[in-house]
PDB file of C-alpha atoms in Angstrom:
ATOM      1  CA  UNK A 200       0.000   0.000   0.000  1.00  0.00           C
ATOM      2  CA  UNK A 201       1.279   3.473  -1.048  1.00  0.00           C
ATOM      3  CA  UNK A 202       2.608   5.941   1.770  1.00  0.00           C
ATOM      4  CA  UNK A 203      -0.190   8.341  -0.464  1.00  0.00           C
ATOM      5  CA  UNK A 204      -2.947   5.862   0.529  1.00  0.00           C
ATOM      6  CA  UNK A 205      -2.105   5.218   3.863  1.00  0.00           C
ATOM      7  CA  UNK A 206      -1.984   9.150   4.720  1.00  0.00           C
ATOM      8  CA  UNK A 207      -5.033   9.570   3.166  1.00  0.00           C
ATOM      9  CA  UNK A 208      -6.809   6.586   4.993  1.00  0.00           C
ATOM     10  CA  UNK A 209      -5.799   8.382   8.454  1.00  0.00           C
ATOM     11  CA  UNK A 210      -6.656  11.356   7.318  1.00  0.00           C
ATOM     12  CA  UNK A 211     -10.201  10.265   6.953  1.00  0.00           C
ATOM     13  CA  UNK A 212     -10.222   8.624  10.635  1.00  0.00           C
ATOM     14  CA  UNK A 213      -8.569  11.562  11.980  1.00  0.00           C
ATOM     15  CA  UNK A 214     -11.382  13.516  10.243  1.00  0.00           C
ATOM     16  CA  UNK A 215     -14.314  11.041  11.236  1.00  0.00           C
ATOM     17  CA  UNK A 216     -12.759  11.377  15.037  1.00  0.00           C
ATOM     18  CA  UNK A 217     -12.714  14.924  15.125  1.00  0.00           C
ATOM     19  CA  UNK A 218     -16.556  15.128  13.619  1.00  0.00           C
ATOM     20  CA  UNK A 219     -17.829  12.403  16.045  1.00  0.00           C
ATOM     21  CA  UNK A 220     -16.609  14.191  19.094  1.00  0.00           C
ATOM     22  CA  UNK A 221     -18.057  17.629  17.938  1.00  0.00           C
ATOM     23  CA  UNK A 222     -21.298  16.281  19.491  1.00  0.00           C
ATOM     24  CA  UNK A 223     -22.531  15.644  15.562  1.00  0.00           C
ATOM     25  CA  UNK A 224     -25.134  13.037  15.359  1.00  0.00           C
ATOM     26  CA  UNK A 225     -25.666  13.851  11.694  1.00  0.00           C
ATOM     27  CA  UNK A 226     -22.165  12.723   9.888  1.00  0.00           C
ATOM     28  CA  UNK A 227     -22.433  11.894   6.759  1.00  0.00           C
ATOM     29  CA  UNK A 228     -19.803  10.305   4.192  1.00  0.00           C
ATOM     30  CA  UNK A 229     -20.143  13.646   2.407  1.00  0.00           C
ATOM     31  CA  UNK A 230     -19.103  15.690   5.481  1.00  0.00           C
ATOM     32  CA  UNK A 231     -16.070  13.357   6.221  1.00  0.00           C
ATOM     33  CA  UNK A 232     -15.082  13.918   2.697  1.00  0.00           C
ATOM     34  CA  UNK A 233     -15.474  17.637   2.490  1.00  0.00           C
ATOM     35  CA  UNK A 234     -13.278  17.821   5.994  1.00  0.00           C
ATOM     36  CA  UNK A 235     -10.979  15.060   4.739  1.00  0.00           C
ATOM     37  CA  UNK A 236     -10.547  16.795   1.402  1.00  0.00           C
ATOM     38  CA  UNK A 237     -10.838  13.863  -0.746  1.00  0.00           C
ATOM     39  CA  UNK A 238     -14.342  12.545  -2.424  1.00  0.00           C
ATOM     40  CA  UNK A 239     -16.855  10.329  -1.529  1.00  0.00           C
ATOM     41  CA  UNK A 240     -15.313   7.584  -3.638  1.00  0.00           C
ATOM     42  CA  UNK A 241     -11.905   8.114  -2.149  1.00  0.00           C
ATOM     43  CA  UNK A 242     -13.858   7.115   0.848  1.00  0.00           C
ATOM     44  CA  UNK A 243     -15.473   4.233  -0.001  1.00  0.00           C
ATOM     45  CA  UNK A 244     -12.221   2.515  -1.751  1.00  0.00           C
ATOM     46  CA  UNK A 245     -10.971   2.888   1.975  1.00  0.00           C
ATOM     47  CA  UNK A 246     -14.097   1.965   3.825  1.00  0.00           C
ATOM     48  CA  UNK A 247     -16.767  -0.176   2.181  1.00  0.00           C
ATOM     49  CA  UNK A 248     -19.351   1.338   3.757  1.00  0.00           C
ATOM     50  CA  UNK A 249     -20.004   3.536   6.792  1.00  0.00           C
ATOM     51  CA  UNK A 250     -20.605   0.856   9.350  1.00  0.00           C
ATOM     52  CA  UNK A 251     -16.905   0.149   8.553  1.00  0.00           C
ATOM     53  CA  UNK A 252     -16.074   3.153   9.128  1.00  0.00           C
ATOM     54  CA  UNK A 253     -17.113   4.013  12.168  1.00  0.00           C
ATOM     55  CA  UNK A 254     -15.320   0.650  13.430  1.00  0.00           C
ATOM     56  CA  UNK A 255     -12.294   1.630  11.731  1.00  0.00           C
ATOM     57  CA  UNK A 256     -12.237   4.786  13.275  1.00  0.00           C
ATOM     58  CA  UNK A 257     -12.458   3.876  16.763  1.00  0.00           C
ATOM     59  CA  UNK A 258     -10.139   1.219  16.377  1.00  0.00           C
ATOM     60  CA  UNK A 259      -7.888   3.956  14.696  1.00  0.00           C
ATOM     61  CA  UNK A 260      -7.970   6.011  18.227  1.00  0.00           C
ATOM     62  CA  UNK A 261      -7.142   2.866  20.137  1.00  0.00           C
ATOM     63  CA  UNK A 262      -3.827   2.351  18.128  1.00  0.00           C
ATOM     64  CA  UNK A 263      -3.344   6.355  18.294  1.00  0.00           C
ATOM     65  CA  UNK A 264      -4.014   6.143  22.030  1.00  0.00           C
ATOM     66  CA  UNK A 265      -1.982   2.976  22.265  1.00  0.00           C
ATOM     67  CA  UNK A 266      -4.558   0.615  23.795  1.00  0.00           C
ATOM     68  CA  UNK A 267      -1.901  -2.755  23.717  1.00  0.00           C
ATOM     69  CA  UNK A 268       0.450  -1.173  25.784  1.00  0.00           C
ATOM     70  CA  UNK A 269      -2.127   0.061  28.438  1.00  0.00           C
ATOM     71  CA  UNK A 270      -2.950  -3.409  28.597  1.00  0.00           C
ATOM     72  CA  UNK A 271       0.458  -5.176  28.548  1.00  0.00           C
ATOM     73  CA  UNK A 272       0.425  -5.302  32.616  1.00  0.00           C
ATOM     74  CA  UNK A 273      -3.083  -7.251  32.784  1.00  0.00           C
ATOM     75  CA  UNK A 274      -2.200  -9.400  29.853  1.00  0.00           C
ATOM     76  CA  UNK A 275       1.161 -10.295  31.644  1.00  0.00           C
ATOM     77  CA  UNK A 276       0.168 -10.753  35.183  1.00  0.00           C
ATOM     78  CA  UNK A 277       0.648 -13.917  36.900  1.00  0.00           C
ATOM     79  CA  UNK A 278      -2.457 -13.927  38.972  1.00  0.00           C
ATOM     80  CA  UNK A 279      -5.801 -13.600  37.831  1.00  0.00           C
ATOM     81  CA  UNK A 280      -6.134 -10.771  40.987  1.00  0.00           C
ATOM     82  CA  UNK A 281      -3.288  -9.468  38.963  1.00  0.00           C
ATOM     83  CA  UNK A 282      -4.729  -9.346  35.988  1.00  0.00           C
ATOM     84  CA  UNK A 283      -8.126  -8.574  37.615  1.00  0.00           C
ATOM     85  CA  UNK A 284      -6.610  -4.837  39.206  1.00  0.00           C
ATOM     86  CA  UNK A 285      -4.530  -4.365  36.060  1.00  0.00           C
ATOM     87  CA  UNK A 286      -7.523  -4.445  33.388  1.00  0.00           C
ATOM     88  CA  UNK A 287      -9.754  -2.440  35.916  1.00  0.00           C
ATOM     89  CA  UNK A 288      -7.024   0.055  35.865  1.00  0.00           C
ATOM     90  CA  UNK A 289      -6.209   0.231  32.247  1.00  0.00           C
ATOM     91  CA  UNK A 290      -9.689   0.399  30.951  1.00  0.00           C
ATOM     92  CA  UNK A 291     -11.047   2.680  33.911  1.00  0.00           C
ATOM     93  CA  UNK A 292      -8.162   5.351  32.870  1.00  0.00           C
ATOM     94  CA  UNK A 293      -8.607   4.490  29.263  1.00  0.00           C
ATOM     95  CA  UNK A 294     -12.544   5.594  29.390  1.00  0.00           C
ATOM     96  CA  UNK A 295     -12.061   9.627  30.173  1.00  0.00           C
ATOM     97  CA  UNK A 296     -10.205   9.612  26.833  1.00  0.00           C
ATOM     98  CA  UNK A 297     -12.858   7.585  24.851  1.00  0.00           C
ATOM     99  CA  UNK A 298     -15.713   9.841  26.113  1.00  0.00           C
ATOM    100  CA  UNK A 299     -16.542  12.104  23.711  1.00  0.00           C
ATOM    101  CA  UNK A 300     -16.329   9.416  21.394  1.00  0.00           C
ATOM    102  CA  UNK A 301     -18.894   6.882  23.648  1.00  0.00           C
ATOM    103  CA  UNK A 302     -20.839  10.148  23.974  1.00  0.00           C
ATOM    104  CA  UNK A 303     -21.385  10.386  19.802  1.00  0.00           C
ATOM    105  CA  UNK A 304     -21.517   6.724  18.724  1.00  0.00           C
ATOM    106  CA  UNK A 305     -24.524   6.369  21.641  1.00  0.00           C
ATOM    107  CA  UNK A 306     -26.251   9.269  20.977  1.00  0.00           C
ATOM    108  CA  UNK A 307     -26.843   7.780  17.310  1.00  0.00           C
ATOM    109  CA  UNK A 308     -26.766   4.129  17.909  1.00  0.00           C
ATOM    110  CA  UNK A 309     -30.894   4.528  18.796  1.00  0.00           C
ATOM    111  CA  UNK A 310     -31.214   6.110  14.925  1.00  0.00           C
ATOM    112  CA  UNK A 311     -27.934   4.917  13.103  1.00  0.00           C
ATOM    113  CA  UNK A 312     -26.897   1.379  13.070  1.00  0.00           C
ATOM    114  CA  UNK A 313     -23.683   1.738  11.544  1.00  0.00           C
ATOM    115  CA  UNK A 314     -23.016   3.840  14.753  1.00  0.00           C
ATOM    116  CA  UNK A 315     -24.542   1.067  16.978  1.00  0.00           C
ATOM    117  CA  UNK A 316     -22.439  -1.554  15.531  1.00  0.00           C
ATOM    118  CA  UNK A 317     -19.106   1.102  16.082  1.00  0.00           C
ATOM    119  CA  UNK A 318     -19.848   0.863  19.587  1.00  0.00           C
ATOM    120  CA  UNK A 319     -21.023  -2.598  20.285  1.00  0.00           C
ATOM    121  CA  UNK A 320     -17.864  -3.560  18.424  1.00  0.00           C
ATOM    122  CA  UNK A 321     -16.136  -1.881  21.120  1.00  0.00           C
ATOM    123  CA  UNK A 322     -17.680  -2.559  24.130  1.00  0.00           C
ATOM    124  CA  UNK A 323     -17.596  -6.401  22.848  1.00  0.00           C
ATOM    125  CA  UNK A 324     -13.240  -6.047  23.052  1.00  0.00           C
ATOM    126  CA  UNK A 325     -13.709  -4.763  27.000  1.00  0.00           C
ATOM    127  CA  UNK A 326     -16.411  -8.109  27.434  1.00  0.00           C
ATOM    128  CA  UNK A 327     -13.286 -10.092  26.386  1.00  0.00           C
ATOM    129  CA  UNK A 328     -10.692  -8.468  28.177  1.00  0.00           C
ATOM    130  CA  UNK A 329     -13.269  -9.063  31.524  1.00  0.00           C
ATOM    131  CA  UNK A 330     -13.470 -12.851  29.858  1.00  0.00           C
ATOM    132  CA  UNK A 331      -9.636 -13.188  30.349  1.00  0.00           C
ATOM    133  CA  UNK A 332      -9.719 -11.497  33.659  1.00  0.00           C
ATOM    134  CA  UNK A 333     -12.651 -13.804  35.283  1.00  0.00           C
ATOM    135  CA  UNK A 334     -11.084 -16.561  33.309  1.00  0.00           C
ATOM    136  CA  UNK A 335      -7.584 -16.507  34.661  1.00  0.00           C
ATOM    137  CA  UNK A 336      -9.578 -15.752  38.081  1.00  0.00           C
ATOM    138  CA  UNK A 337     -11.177 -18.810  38.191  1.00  0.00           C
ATOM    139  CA  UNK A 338      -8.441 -20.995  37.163  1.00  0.00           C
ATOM    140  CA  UNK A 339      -6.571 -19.867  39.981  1.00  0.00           C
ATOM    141  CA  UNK A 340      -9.480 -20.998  42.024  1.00  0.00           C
ATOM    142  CA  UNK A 341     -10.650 -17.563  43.530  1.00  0.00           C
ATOM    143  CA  UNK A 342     -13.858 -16.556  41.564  1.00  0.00           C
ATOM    144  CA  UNK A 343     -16.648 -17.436  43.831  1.00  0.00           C
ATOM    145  CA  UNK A 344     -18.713 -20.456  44.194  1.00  0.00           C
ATOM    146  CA  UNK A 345     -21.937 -18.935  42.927  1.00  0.00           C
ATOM    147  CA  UNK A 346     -20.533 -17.269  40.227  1.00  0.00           C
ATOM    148  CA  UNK A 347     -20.377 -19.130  36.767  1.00  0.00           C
ATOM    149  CA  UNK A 348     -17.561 -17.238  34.806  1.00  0.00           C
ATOM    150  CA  UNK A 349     -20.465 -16.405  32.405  1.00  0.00           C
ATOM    151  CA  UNK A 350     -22.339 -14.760  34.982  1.00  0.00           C
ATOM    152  CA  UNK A 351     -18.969 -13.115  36.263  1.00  0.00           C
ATOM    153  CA  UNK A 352     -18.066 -11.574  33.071  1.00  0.00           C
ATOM    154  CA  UNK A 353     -21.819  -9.792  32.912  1.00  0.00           C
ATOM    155  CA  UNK A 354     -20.926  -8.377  36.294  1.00  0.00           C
ATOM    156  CA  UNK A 355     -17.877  -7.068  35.710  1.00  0.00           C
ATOM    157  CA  UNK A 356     -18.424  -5.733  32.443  1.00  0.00           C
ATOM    158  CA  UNK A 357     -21.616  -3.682  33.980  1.00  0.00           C
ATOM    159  CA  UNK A 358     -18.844  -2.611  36.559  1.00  0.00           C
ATOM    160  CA  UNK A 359     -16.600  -1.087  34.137  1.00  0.00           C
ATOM    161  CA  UNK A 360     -19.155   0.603  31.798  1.00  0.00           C
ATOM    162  CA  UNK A 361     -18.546   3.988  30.550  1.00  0.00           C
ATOM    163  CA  UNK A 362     -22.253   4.526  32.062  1.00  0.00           C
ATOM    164  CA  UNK A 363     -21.549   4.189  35.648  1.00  0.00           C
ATOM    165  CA  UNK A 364     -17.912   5.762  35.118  1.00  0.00           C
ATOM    166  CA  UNK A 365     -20.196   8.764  34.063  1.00  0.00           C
ATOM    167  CA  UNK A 366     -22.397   8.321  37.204  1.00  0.00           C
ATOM    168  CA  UNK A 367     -19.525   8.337  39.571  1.00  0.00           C
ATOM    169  CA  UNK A 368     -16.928  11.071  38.022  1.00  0.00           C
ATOM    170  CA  UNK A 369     -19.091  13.429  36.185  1.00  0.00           C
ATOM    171  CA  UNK A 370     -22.361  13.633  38.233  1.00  0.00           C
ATOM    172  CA  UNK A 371     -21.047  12.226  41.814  1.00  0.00           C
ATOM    173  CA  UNK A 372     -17.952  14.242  41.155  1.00  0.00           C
ATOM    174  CA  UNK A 373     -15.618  10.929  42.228  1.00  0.00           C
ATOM    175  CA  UNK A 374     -12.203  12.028  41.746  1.00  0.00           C
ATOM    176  CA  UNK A 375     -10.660   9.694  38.817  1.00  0.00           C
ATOM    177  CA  UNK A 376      -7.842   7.869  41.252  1.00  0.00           C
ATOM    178  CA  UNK A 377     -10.864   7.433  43.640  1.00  0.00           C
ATOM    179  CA  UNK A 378     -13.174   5.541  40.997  1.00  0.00           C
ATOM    180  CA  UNK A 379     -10.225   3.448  39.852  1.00  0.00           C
ATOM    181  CA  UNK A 380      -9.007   2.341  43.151  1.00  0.00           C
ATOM    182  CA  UNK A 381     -13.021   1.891  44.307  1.00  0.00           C
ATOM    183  CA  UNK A 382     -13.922  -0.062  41.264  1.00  0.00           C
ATOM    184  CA  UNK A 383     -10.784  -2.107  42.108  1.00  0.00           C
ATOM    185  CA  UNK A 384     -12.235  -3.116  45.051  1.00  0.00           C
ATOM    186  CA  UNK A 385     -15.813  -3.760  43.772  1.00  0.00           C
ATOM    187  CA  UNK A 386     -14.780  -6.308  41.156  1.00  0.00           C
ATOM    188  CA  UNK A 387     -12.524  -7.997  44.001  1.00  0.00           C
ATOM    189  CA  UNK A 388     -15.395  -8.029  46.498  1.00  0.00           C
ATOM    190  CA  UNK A 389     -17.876  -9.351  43.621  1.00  0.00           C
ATOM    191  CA  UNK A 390     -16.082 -11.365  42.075  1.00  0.00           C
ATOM    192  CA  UNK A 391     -13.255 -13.523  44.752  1.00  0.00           C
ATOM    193  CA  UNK A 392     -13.343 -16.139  46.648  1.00  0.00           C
ATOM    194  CA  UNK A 393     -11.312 -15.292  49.567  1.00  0.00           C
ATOM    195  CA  UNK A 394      -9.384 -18.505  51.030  1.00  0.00           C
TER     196      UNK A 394
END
């Protein structure tokens, strides 16, 4: 792929990024193109549709914000408590930076289901990272007796939505450190078996 392509294919995430977070509800591929400076088609030979898109783009902002190495600790631990604290802390710190991005794709998701897919597509990559977490958990033998890791993982992930992160540091005015190190201790207190 040409160095001419590949600019021009960030270029249009950068552009689709910047529009979502405007608090825009209405993009269309004509308004990324008119930002991005290229046309329509240039778009489409890029991204097949918008659906795609809208993926793309917000797995663009996880390689600009550098997602893998925020999670290198949890993916690394040696515990699953390790890896437990470790994911709560990456993706708790991670979600002020995704906001305004969670903020756009769910505003539209109701209307737009190339915007609903966007996000489901990403809150379906934090349900696995809380599969590995309950996972490695529970083959250390800690996840509680009641739990299945199923029914685990649907705790956790509730948890660590962006929806109760809102709750807590925008409306409750939690501090950030304080709804990291709190949620830490939820997800232990739901979720271990303490021998």
């Amino acid at each position: 792929m040409s160095s001419n392509r590949i600019n021009t294919k960030t270029r249009i995430l950068d552009v689709t990024w910047r529009l979502l977070e405007s608090g825009n509800t209405a993009i269309r591929m004509a308004d990324i193109a008119k930002e991005a400076g290229v046309s329509r088609q240039a778009i489409y030979l890029h991204f097949p549709n918008r659906a795609e898109l809208l993926v793309a783009t917000t797995r663009h902002i996880d390689t600009v914000k550098n997602i893998d190495q925020r999670l290198a600790r949890s993916r690394s631990a040696s515990t699953g408590i390790e890896r437990l604290q470790a994911f709560v802390e990456a993706w708790g710190g991670y979600i002020p930076e995704i906001h305004g991005i969670s903020v756009a794709l769910r505003a539209m998701r109701n209307t737009d289901k190339e915007a609903a897919a966007a996000w489901e597509d990403r809150m379906q990559a934090v349900r696995q990272g809380c599969e590995a977490a309950v996972r490695a958990i529970s083959e250390d033998g800690y996840l509680k007796k009641e739990l299945t890791e199923v029914t685990a993982v649907d705790l956790l992930w509730t948890l660590l939505s962006v929806e109760n992160w809102e709750r807590l540091v925008l409306e409750c005015s939690w501090s950030q450190s304080e709804y990291e190190q709190t949620l830490k201790q939820i997800s232990e207190a739901t979720l271990l078996l303490r021998k």
